[in-house]
CSV table of C-alpha atoms in Angstrom, one decimal:
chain,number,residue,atom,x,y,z
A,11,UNK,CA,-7.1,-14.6,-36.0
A,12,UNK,CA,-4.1,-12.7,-34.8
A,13,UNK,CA,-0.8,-13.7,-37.8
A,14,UNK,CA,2.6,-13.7,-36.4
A,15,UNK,CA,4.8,-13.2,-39.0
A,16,UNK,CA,8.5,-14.0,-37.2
A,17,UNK,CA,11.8,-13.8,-39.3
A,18,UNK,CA,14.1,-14.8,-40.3
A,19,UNK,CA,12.5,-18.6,-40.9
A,20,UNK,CA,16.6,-20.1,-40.1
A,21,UNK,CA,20.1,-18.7,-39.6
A,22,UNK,CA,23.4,-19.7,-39.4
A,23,UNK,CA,25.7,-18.1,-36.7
A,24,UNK,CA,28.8,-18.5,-35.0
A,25,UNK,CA,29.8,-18.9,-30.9
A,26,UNK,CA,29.6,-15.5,-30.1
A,27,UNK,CA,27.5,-13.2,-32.6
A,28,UNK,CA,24.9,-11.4,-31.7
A,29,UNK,CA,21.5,-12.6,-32.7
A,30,UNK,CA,18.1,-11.4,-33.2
A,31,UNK,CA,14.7,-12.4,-34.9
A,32,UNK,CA,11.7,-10.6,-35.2
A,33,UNK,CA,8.2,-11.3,-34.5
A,34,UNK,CA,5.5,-8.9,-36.4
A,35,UNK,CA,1.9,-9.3,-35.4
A,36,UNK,CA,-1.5,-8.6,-37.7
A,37,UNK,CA,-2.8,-6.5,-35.1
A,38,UNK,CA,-1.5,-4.9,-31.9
A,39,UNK,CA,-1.2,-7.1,-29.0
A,40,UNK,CA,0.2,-5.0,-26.2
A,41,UNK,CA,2.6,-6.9,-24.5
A,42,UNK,CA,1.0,-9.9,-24.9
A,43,UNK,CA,3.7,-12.1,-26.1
A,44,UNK,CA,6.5,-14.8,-25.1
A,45,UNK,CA,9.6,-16.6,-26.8
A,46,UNK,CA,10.0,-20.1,-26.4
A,47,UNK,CA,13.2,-22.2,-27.5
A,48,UNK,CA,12.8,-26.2,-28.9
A,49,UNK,CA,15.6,-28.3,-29.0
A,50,UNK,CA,14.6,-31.3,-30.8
A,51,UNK,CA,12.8,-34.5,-29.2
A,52,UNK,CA,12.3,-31.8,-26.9
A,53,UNK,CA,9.1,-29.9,-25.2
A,54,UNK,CA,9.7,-26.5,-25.7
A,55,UNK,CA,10.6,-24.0,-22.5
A,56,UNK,CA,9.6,-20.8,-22.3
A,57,UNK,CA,12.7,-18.2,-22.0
A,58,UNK,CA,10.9,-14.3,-21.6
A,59,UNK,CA,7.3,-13.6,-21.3
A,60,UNK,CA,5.1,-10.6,-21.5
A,61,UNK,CA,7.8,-9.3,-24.1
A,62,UNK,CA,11.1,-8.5,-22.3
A,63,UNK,CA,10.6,-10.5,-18.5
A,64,UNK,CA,13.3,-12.9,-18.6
A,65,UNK,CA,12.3,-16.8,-17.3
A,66,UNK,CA,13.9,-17.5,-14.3
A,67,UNK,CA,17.1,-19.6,-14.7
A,68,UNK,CA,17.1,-18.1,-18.2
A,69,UNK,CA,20.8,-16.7,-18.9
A,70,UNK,CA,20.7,-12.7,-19.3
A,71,UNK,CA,22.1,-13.1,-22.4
A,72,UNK,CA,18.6,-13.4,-23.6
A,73,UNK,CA,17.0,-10.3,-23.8
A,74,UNK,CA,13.0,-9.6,-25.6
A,75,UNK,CA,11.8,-6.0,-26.8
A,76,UNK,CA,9.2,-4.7,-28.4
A,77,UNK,CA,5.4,-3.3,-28.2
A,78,UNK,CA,2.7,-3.0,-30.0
A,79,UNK,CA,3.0,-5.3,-33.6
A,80,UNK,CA,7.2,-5.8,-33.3
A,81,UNK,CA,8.7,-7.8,-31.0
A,82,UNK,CA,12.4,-9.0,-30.6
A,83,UNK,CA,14.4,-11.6,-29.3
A,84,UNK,CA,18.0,-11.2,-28.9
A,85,UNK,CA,20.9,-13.1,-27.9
A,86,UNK,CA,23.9,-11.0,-27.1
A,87,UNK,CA,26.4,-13.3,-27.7
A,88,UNK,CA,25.4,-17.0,-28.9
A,89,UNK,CA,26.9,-20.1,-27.2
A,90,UNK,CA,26.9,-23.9,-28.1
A,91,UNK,CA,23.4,-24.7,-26.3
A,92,UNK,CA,21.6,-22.0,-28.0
A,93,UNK,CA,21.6,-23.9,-31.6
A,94,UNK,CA,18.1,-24.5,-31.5
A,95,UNK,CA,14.6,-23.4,-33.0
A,96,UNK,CA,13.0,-20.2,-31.4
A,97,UNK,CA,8.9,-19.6,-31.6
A,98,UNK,CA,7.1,-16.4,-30.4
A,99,UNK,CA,3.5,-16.7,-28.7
A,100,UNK,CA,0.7,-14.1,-29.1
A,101,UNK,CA,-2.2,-14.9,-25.9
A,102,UNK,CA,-3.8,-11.6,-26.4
A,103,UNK,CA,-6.6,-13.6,-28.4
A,104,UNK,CA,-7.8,-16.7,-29.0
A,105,UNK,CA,-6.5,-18.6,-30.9
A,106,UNK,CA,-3.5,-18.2,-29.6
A,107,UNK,CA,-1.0,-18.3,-32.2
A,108,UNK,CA,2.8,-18.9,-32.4
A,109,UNK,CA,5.3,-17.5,-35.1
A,110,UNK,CA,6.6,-19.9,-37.8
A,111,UNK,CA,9.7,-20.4,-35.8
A,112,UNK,CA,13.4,-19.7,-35.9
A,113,UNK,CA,16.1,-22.5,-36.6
A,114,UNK,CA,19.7,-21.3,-35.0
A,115,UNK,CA,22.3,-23.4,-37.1
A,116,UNK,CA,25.8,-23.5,-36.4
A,117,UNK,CA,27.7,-21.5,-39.5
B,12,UNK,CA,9.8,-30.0,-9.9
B,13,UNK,CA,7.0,-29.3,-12.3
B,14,UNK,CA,6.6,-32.6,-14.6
B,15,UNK,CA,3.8,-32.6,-17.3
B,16,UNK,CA,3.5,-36.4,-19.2
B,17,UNK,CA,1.3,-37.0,-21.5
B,18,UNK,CA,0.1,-40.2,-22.9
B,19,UNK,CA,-2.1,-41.8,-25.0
B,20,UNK,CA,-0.2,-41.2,-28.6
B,21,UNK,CA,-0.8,-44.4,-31.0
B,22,UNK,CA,-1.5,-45.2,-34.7
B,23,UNK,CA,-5.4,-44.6,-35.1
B,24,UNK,CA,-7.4,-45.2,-38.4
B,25,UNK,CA,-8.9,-41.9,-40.0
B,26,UNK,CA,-12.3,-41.5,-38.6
B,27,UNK,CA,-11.3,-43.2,-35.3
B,28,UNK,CA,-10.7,-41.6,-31.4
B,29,UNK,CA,-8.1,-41.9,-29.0
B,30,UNK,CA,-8.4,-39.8,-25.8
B,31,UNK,CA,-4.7,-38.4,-24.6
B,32,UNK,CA,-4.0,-38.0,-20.8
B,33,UNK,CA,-1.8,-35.6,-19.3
B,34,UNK,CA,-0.4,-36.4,-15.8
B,35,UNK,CA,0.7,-33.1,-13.7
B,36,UNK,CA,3.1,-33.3,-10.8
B,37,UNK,CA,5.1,-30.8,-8.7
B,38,UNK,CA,2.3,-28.1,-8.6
B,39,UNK,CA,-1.4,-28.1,-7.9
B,40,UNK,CA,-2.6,-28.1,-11.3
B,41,UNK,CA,-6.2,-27.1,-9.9
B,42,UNK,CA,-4.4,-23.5,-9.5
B,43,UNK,CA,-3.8,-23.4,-13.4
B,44,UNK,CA,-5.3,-22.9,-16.6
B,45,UNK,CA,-4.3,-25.6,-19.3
B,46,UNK,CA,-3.3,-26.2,-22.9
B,47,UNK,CA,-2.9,-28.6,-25.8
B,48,UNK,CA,-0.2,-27.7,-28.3
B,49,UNK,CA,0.6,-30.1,-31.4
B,50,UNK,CA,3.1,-30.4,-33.6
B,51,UNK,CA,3.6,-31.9,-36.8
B,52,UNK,CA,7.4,-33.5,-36.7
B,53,UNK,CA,9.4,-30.8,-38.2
B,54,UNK,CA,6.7,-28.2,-38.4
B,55,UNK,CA,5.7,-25.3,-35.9
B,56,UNK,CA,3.9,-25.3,-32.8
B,57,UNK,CA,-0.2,-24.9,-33.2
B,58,UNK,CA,-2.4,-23.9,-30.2
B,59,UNK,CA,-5.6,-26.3,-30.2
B,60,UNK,CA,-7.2,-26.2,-26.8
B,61,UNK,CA,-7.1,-23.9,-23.2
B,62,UNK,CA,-9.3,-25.2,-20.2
B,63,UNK,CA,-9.7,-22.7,-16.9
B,64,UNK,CA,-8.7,-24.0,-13.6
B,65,UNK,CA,-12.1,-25.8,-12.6
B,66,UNK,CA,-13.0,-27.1,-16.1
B,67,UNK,CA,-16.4,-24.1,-16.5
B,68,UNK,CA,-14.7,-22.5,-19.5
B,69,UNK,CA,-12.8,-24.3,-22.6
B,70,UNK,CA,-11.7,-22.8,-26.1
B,71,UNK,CA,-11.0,-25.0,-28.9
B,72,UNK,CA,-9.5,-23.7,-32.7
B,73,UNK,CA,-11.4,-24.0,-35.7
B,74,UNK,CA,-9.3,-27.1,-36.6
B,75,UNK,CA,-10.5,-29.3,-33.7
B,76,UNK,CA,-14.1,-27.6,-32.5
B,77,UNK,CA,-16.5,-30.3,-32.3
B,78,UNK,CA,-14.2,-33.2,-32.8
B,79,UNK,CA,-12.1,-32.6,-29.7
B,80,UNK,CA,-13.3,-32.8,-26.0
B,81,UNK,CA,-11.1,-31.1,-23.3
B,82,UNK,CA,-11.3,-32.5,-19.7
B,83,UNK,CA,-9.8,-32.4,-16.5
B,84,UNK,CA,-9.4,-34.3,-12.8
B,85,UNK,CA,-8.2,-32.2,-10.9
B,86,UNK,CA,-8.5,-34.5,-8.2
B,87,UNK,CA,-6.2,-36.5,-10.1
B,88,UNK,CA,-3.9,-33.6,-11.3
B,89,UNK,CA,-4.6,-35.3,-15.0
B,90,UNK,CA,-5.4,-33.4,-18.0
B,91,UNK,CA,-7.4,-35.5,-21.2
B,92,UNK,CA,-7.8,-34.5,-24.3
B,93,UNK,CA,-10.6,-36.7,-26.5
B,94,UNK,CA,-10.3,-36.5,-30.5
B,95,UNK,CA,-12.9,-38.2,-32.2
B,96,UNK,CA,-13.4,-38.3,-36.2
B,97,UNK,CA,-9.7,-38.0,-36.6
B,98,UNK,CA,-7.8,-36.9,-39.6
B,99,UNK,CA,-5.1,-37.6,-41.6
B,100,UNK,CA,-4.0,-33.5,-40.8
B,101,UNK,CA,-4.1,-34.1,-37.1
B,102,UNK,CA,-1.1,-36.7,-36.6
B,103,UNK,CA,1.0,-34.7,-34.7
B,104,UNK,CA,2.5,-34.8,-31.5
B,105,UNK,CA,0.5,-33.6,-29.0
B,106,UNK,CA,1.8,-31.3,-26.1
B,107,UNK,CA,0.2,-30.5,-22.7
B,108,UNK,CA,1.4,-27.2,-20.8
B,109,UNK,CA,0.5,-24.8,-18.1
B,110,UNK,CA,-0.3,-21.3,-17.6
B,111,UNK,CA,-2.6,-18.8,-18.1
B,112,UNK,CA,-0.3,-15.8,-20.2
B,113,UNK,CA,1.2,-18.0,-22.1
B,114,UNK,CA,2.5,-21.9,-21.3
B,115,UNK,CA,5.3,-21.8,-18.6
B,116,UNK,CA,6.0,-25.7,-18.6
B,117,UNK,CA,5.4,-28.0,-21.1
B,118,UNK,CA,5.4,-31.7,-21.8
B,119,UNK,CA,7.2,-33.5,-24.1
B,120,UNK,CA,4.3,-34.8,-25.9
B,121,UNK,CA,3.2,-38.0,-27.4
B,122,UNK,CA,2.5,-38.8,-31.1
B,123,UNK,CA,-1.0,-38.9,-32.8
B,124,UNK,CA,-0.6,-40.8,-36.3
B,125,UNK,CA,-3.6,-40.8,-38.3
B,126,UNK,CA,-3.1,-43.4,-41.1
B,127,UNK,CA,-4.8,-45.9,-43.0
């Protein structure tokens, strides 16, 4: 099975900073990967896919990178509704498996 | 809009079965692969099950092979998912989502407790 190893597991920022977590796979996985942000009670929605395509609707202050075994999620400049817990995806082979997950906090 | 509802969730007894359904509206969901997703409350997001658009090809992880059935209607745009032999490590709540490179659209799941 391909390990996702994403960090950092939680964070604390402020309205405005400029954020970014990292997602590390066992083994490479092309571009084979998406970021997905939960709020709680919530189902999770997907927010860029195949590594750096942003979901439509998504605001651009989202951004993904990466290939190969790192991958990264940024966001430019953090705002209110972005508090939240962020997962990566690997579907380049099964099982699919997601990274530990992300929880934005409010510093 | 794309709506995904699942339902089934309940308190079962270990070694029981429940079978969850998954209701799909807004999109064709005979054009689309499918998934099951679970989540412990307060955990991470675990991958259990993918079935291809007509129902001929189905994966399952380790964790579930065997116990869980995947199923579909696409004549009724419904998804199931059967778990038999439950265990205490599969309460959860149980997502359904679409898509073949990854989930696009989820649901927002219904809770499996496995208790005694």
């Amino acid at each position: 099975d391909i390990q996702m190893t994403q960090s950092p597991s939680s964070l604390s920022a402020s309205v405005g900073d400029r954020v970014t977590i990292t997602c590390r796979a066992s083994q490479g996985i092309r571009n084979d990967l998406n970021w997905y942000q939960q709020k709680p009670g919530k189902a999770p929605k997907r927010l860029i896919y195949t590594v750096s395509t942003l979901q439509s609707g998504v605001p651009s202050r989202f951004s993904g990178s990466g290939s190969g075994t790192e991958f990264t999620l940024t966001i430019s400049s953090l705002q209110p509704e972005d508090f939240a817990t962020y997962y990566c995806l690997q579907f380049n082979s099964y099982p699919w498996t997601f990274g530990q997950g992300t929880k934005v906090e409010i510093k | 809009e794309v709506q995904l509802v699942e339902s089934g969730g309940g308190l079962v007894q270990p070694g029981g079965s429940l079978r969850l359904s998954c209701a799909a509206s807004g999109f064709t969901s005979a054009n689309y692969w499918m998934h099951w997703v679970r989540q412990v409350p307060g955990k991470g997001l675990v991958w259990v099950s993918r079935i291809n658009n007509d129902g001929s090809d189905i994966v399952y992880a380790d964790s579930v092979k065997g116990r869980f059935t995947v199923s579909r209607d696409n004549t009724k745009n419904t998804l199931y998912l059967q778990m038999n032999s439950l265990r205490a490590e599969d309460t959860a709540v149980y997502h359904c989502a679409r898509g073949s490179r990854g989930p696009d659209y989820w649901g927002q799941g219904t809770l499996v407790t496995v208790a005694s």
